[in-house]
Coordinates of C-alpha atoms in Angstrom, one line a residue:
X59 CA 145.3 13.3 55.0
X60 CA 148.1 14.7 52.9
X61 CA 151.5 13.8 54.4
X62 CA 153.4 16.5 52.5
X63 CA 153.8 19.5 54.8
X64 CA 153.3 21.7 51.8
X65 CA 149.9 20.3 51.2
X66 CA 146.9 22.6 51.8
X67 CA 144.9 20.0 53.7
X68 CA 147.8 19.2 56.0
X69 CA 148.6 22.8 56.7
X70 CA 145.0 23.7 57.3
X71 CA 145.0 21.8 60.6
X72 CA 147.0 24.7 62.1
X73 CA 144.2 27.1 61.2
X74 CA 141.5 25.6 63.4
X75 CA 138.8 28.2 64.0
X76 CA 138.2 27.2 67.6
X77 CA 141.7 27.0 69.0
X78 CA 142.0 27.2 72.8
X79 CA 141.8 30.9 73.5
X80 CA 141.7 33.3 76.5
X81 CA 139.6 36.4 75.9
X82 CA 139.5 39.9 77.4
X83 CA 136.6 40.3 79.8
X84 CA 134.1 43.1 79.2
X85 CA 132.3 44.2 82.4
X86 CA 129.7 47.0 83.0
X87 CA 128.9 48.7 86.3
X88 CA 125.1 48.5 86.0
X89 CA 124.6 51.3 88.5
X90 CA 126.7 53.7 86.4
X91 CA 125.4 52.6 83.0
X92 CA 122.7 54.9 81.6
X93 CA 122.0 53.0 78.4
X94 CA 123.2 55.9 76.3
X95 CA 124.3 53.5 73.5
X96 CA 127.7 55.1 72.9
X97 CA 129.5 51.9 73.6
X98 CA 127.2 49.9 71.4
X99 CA 127.6 52.3 68.5
X100 CA 131.4 52.4 68.7
X101 CA 132.1 48.7 69.0
X102 CA 133.7 47.6 65.7
X103 CA 132.6 44.0 66.1
X104 CA 129.1 44.6 67.6
X105 CA 129.9 42.5 70.6
X106 CA 128.1 45.0 72.9
X107 CA 124.3 45.1 73.1
X108 CA 121.6 46.5 75.4
X109 CA 119.7 44.1 77.6
X110 CA 115.9 44.2 78.2
X111 CA 116.5 46.7 81.1
X112 CA 118.5 49.0 78.7
X113 CA 121.9 48.3 80.2
X114 CA 125.0 47.6 78.2
X115 CA 126.5 44.1 78.2
X116 CA 128.4 41.5 76.2
X117 CA 126.3 40.2 73.3
X118 CA 126.7 36.4 73.9
X119 CA 125.1 35.6 70.5
X120 CA 128.6 36.3 69.1
X121 CA 130.1 33.1 70.4
X122 CA 132.7 32.6 67.6
X123 CA 134.5 35.9 68.2
X124 CA 135.0 38.2 71.1
X125 CA 136.2 41.6 72.3
X126 CA 139.4 42.8 70.5
X127 CA 140.2 45.0 73.5
X128 CA 140.4 48.2 71.4
X129 CA 138.9 49.9 74.5
X130 CA 137.0 52.5 72.5
X131 CA 133.9 51.7 74.5
X132 CA 135.9 52.5 77.7
X133 CA 137.0 55.8 76.1
X134 CA 133.6 57.0 75.0
X135 CA 131.6 56.0 78.1
X136 CA 130.5 59.3 79.7
X137 CA 130.0 57.7 83.2
X138 CA 133.1 55.4 83.5
X139 CA 130.9 52.3 83.7
X140 CA 133.0 50.1 81.4
X141 CA 136.0 48.0 82.4
X142 CA 138.0 45.6 80.2
X143 CA 140.4 43.2 81.9
X144 CA 142.5 40.3 80.7
X145 CA 144.2 39.7 77.4
X146 CA 143.6 38.0 74.1
X147 CA 145.9 34.9 74.2
X148 CA 145.8 32.0 71.8
X149 CA 147.4 28.8 73.1
X150 CA 147.7 26.6 70.0
X151 CA 147.7 26.7 66.2
X152 CA 148.6 29.3 63.6
X153 CA 147.4 32.2 65.8
X154 CA 149.3 31.1 68.9
X155 CA 150.5 34.2 70.7
X156 CA 150.7 33.4 74.4
X157 CA 154.5 33.0 74.1
X158 CA 154.9 36.5 72.5
X159 CA 153.9 38.6 75.5
X160 CA 155.6 38.7 78.9
X161 CA 152.9 40.6 80.7
X162 CA 149.5 42.3 80.5
X163 CA 148.5 45.6 78.7
X164 CA 149.6 48.9 80.4
X165 CA 148.7 52.5 80.1
X166 CA 151.1 55.0 78.4
X167 CA 154.3 55.6 80.4
X168 CA 156.7 57.4 78.1
X169 CA 158.6 59.1 81.0
X170 CA 159.3 55.8 82.9
X171 CA 157.2 56.8 85.9
X172 CA 156.0 54.2 88.4
X173 CA 153.5 51.8 87.1
X174 CA 149.9 52.9 86.8
X175 CA 150.6 56.6 87.3
X176 CA 147.5 58.4 85.8
X177 CA 148.1 60.0 82.4
X178 CA 146.8 63.3 83.7
X179 CA 149.6 63.6 86.2
X180 CA 152.4 63.8 83.6
X181 CA 150.4 65.0 80.5
X182 CA 151.8 68.5 80.8
X183 CA 155.3 67.2 80.7
X184 CA 154.7 65.8 77.2
X185 CA 155.0 67.6 73.8
X186 CA 151.8 68.4 71.9
X187 CA 152.6 65.6 69.4
X188 CA 153.0 63.0 72.1
X189 CA 149.7 64.0 73.7
X190 CA 147.8 63.6 70.4
X191 CA 149.5 60.2 69.8
X192 CA 148.5 58.8 73.2
X193 CA 145.0 60.2 73.4
X194 CA 143.9 59.7 69.8
X195 CA 141.2 57.0 69.4
X196 CA 139.5 55.6 66.3
X197 CA 136.2 57.6 66.1
X198 CA 133.0 55.9 65.1
X199 CA 130.6 58.6 66.5
X200 CA 130.4 61.6 64.2
X201 CA 128.3 64.8 64.3
X202 CA 126.1 65.4 61.3
X203 CA 128.2 68.4 60.4
X204 CA 130.1 69.1 57.2
X205 CA 133.9 69.7 57.2
X206 CA 135.1 72.7 55.3
X207 CA 137.2 71.7 52.3
X208 CA 139.9 74.1 53.4
X209 CA 140.3 72.2 56.6
X210 CA 140.3 68.8 54.7
X211 CA 143.1 70.2 52.5
X212 CA 145.0 71.3 55.6
X213 CA 144.8 67.8 57.0
X214 CA 145.9 66.2 53.7
X215 CA 148.8 68.6 53.5
X216 CA 150.3 67.1 56.6
X217 CA 150.4 63.8 54.7
X218 CA 152.2 65.3 51.8
X219 CA 155.3 65.8 53.9
X220 CA 155.6 62.2 55.2
X221 CA 158.8 60.3 54.3
X222 CA 158.6 58.0 51.3
X223 CA 160.9 55.4 49.7
X224 CA 163.3 57.2 47.4
X225 CA 161.1 60.3 47.8
X226 CA 158.7 58.9 45.3
X227 CA 155.5 60.1 47.0
X228 CA 153.6 57.2 45.3
X229 CA 150.3 57.9 47.0
X230 CA 147.0 59.5 45.9
X231 CA 143.9 60.6 47.8
X232 CA 140.3 60.7 46.6
X233 CA 138.0 62.8 48.8
X234 CA 134.2 62.3 49.0
X235 CA 132.3 64.9 51.1
X236 CA 128.9 64.2 49.8
X237 CA 126.9 61.9 52.2
X238 CA 124.7 60.6 49.4
X239 CA 127.8 59.3 47.5
X240 CA 129.3 57.8 50.6
X241 CA 126.0 56.0 51.3
X242 CA 126.1 54.5 47.8
X243 CA 129.7 53.2 48.4
X244 CA 128.6 51.9 51.8
X245 CA 125.7 49.9 50.3
X246 CA 128.1 48.3 47.8
X247 CA 130.5 47.3 50.5
X248 CA 127.7 45.8 52.6
X249 CA 126.5 43.7 49.6
X250 CA 130.0 42.5 48.9
X251 CA 130.7 41.7 52.5
X252 CA 127.4 39.7 52.7
X253 CA 128.9 37.3 50.2
X254 CA 132.1 36.9 52.3
X255 CA 130.3 36.3 55.5
X256 CA 128.3 33.4 54.0
X257 CA 131.5 31.5 54.0
X258 CA 133.3 32.9 57.0
X259 CA 130.6 33.5 59.6
X260 CA 128.2 31.3 61.5
X261 CA 124.9 31.8 59.8
X262 CA 123.1 32.5 63.0
X263 CA 125.3 35.6 63.4
X264 CA 124.8 37.0 59.9
X265 CA 121.7 39.1 60.9
X266 CA 121.5 41.4 63.8
X267 CA 119.4 40.1 66.7
X268 CA 118.7 42.2 69.8
X269 CA 118.6 42.3 72.7
X270 CA 121.6 40.4 74.0
X271 CA 121.2 36.9 72.6
X272 CA 122.3 33.4 73.6
X273 CA 125.7 31.9 72.9
X274 CA 124.6 28.6 71.2
X275 CA 125.7 29.4 67.7
X276 CA 128.0 27.3 65.7
X277 CA 129.8 27.1 62.3
X278 CA 128.2 24.9 59.7
X279 CA 130.0 21.6 59.2
X280 CA 131.3 22.7 55.8
X281 CA 132.6 26.0 57.2
X282 CA 134.8 24.1 59.6
X283 CA 136.4 22.5 56.5
X284 CA 136.4 25.3 54.0
X285 CA 137.6 28.2 56.3
X286 CA 140.8 26.5 57.4
X287 CA 141.6 25.6 53.8
X288 CA 141.0 29.2 52.7
X289 CA 143.1 30.6 55.5
X290 CA 146.0 28.3 54.8
X291 CA 145.8 29.4 51.1
X292 CA 145.4 33.1 51.6
X293 CA 146.7 33.4 55.2
X294 CA 144.4 34.7 57.9
X295 CA 145.9 37.9 59.1
X296 CA 147.5 38.5 62.5
X297 CA 144.7 36.9 64.5
X298 CA 141.6 34.9 64.1
X299 CA 139.1 37.5 65.5
X300 CA 139.4 39.6 62.4
X301 CA 139.1 36.6 60.0
X302 CA 136.1 35.3 61.8
X303 CA 134.2 38.5 62.7
X304 CA 135.7 41.6 61.3
X305 CA 133.6 41.6 58.1
X306 CA 130.3 40.8 59.7
X307 CA 128.9 44.0 61.4
X308 CA 128.2 46.0 58.2
X309 CA 126.1 43.4 56.3
X310 CA 124.6 42.0 59.5
X311 CA 122.9 45.2 60.6
X312 CA 120.8 47.2 58.0
X313 CA 121.6 50.4 60.0
X314 CA 125.4 49.8 60.2
X315 CA 127.4 52.2 58.1
X316 CA 130.7 50.8 56.8
X317 CA 132.2 54.3 57.1
X318 CA 130.5 55.0 60.5
X319 CA 128.3 57.9 59.2
X320 CA 131.3 60.2 58.8
X321 CA 130.7 63.3 56.6
X322 CA 134.0 62.8 54.8
X323 CA 135.6 59.7 53.2
X324 CA 139.2 59.9 52.2
X325 CA 140.2 57.0 49.9
X326 CA 144.0 56.1 50.0
X327 CA 145.4 54.8 46.7
X328 CA 148.9 53.6 46.0
X329 CA 151.1 53.5 42.9
X330 CA 151.7 49.8 42.2
X331 CA 155.2 50.4 40.8
X332 CA 156.6 50.3 44.4
X333 CA 160.2 50.6 45.4
X334 CA 161.5 47.7 47.6
X335 CA 159.7 44.9 49.3
X336 CA 157.1 46.9 51.2
X337 CA 157.5 50.1 49.3
X338 CA 154.5 52.3 48.7
X339 CA 152.1 50.6 51.1
X340 CA 154.3 51.4 54.0
X341 CA 154.8 54.9 52.6
X342 CA 151.1 55.5 52.4
X343 CA 150.6 54.2 55.9
X344 CA 153.0 56.7 57.2
X345 CA 151.4 59.4 55.2
X346 CA 147.9 58.4 56.4
X347 CA 149.1 58.5 60.0
X348 CA 150.3 62.1 59.4
X349 CA 146.8 62.9 58.2
X350 CA 145.1 61.2 61.2
X351 CA 147.3 62.9 63.8
X352 CA 146.9 66.3 62.1
X353 CA 143.1 65.8 62.1
X354 CA 142.9 65.0 65.8
X355 CA 145.2 67.9 66.7
X356 CA 142.6 70.1 65.0
X357 CA 139.6 68.7 66.9
X358 CA 138.5 66.3 64.2
X359 CA 138.0 62.5 64.5
X360 CA 139.1 59.8 62.2
X361 CA 138.7 56.0 61.7
X362 CA 140.7 53.8 59.3
X363 CA 138.3 51.6 57.2
X364 CA 140.0 48.9 55.2
X365 CA 136.7 47.4 54.0
X366 CA 136.8 49.9 51.0
X367 CA 138.9 47.1 49.3
X368 CA 135.6 45.4 48.6
X369 CA 134.8 47.9 45.9
X370 CA 137.6 46.9 43.4
X371 CA 136.8 43.2 44.0
X372 CA 133.1 43.4 43.3
X373 CA 132.6 46.8 41.5
X374 CA 135.6 47.4 39.2
X375 CA 133.8 50.1 37.2
X376 CA 133.0 52.1 40.4
X377 CA 136.6 51.6 41.6
X378 CA 137.7 53.4 38.4
X379 CA 135.4 56.3 39.3
X380 CA 137.0 56.3 42.7
X381 CA 140.5 56.7 41.3
X382 CA 141.6 53.1 40.7
X383 CA 143.1 53.7 37.3
X384 CA 146.6 52.2 36.5
X385 CA 149.1 52.6 38.1
X386 CA 146.9 53.3 41.2
X387 CA 145.0 50.8 43.3
X388 CA 142.8 51.4 46.3
X389 CA 144.5 50.5 49.6
X390 CA 142.4 51.7 52.4
X391 CA 140.3 54.7 53.5
X392 CA 139.9 57.2 56.4
X393 CA 136.5 58.4 57.7
X394 CA 136.8 62.0 58.9
X395 CA 134.5 64.4 60.7
X396 CA 133.7 66.1 64.0
X397 CA 133.4 63.7 66.9
X398 CA 130.2 63.4 68.8
X399 CA 131.0 63.9 72.4
X400 CA 134.3 63.0 74.1
X401 CA 136.3 60.4 72.1
X402 CA 140.0 60.8 72.6
X403 CA 141.4 59.2 75.8
X404 CA 144.5 57.2 76.7
X405 CA 143.9 53.4 76.9
X406 CA 146.0 50.4 77.8
X407 CA 148.0 48.6 75.1
X408 CA 150.2 45.5 74.9
X409 CA 153.7 46.1 76.0
X410 CA 156.2 46.8 73.3
X411 CA 158.5 44.0 72.3
X412 CA 162.0 45.5 72.3
X413 CA 165.4 43.8 72.0
X414 CA 168.5 45.9 72.6
X415 CA 171.6 44.8 70.7
X416 CA 175.0 46.2 71.7
X417 CA 177.2 44.1 69.4
X418 CA 176.9 41.0 67.2

């Protein structure tokens, strides 16, 4: 063992993949569940499946990652059968977060009402902008319906007027509204992700198995060594769920679409000659949020898809065709289209960490 605290082996001990963790609990009212599959189709990590009796439930085959509590399943369920309780808390290691939160998630309460007042009771007191912000959900259920280019342009125009560092407006968008072309990009992403999951994912989880499976899956012995080393070298993101499971659903399921079968894909690119420490990536994020909120205010659905970053890594020539020509580089993407059924709905989120400072 390397004693130097800068050594990669020494540091990797903090990145243990199975640190003590408390997970959110996903429960389904079996009497209300109709087996419509909307929750299964909208789950970003595929941790929901249908049992033999066609009822939704937690897919225990995915032992090494769990629910991220995005609550999109709760939002899209037409019968109110789904409940998510508890919080994601890591108690040791690099991803330790149990000391960062003082309570559980809560519903929106912008007017300081009593706790747990239903959103519908004060929704009319809010501005239209606030209502869109609180109700907007990431949409993974799209109608097979094209979006008029004039409407796409209208949505992008909202992004043009976002604030940017030094008013540089260092972002660029590439729009694909041909499903065949989106399918080609999807297949490239899936192939690239398949390489990544060989290292990062328990091999028993790299292929979709239904119905709901058993939980006896484990990392290979060499993954327990290699993954912490890689994480300590390249860092692992904000929490271990994404590092362990976020890249697996597209390559694991032949029917899974990286861009969730949206009729429009908007690729976000940034000018690498950024101003300041965060510069154009923050600018483009603000711009993209303008686009997303404008889209939802117009009855469209959106979903951020960061996995587009696989294209430059594995298919540089294709990346050039998608706009990655110096000084621009691909940052992320937005799937856009008409939502299938009711999607937008307020959900609970972690309470905001705020410190008020009157004087130094």
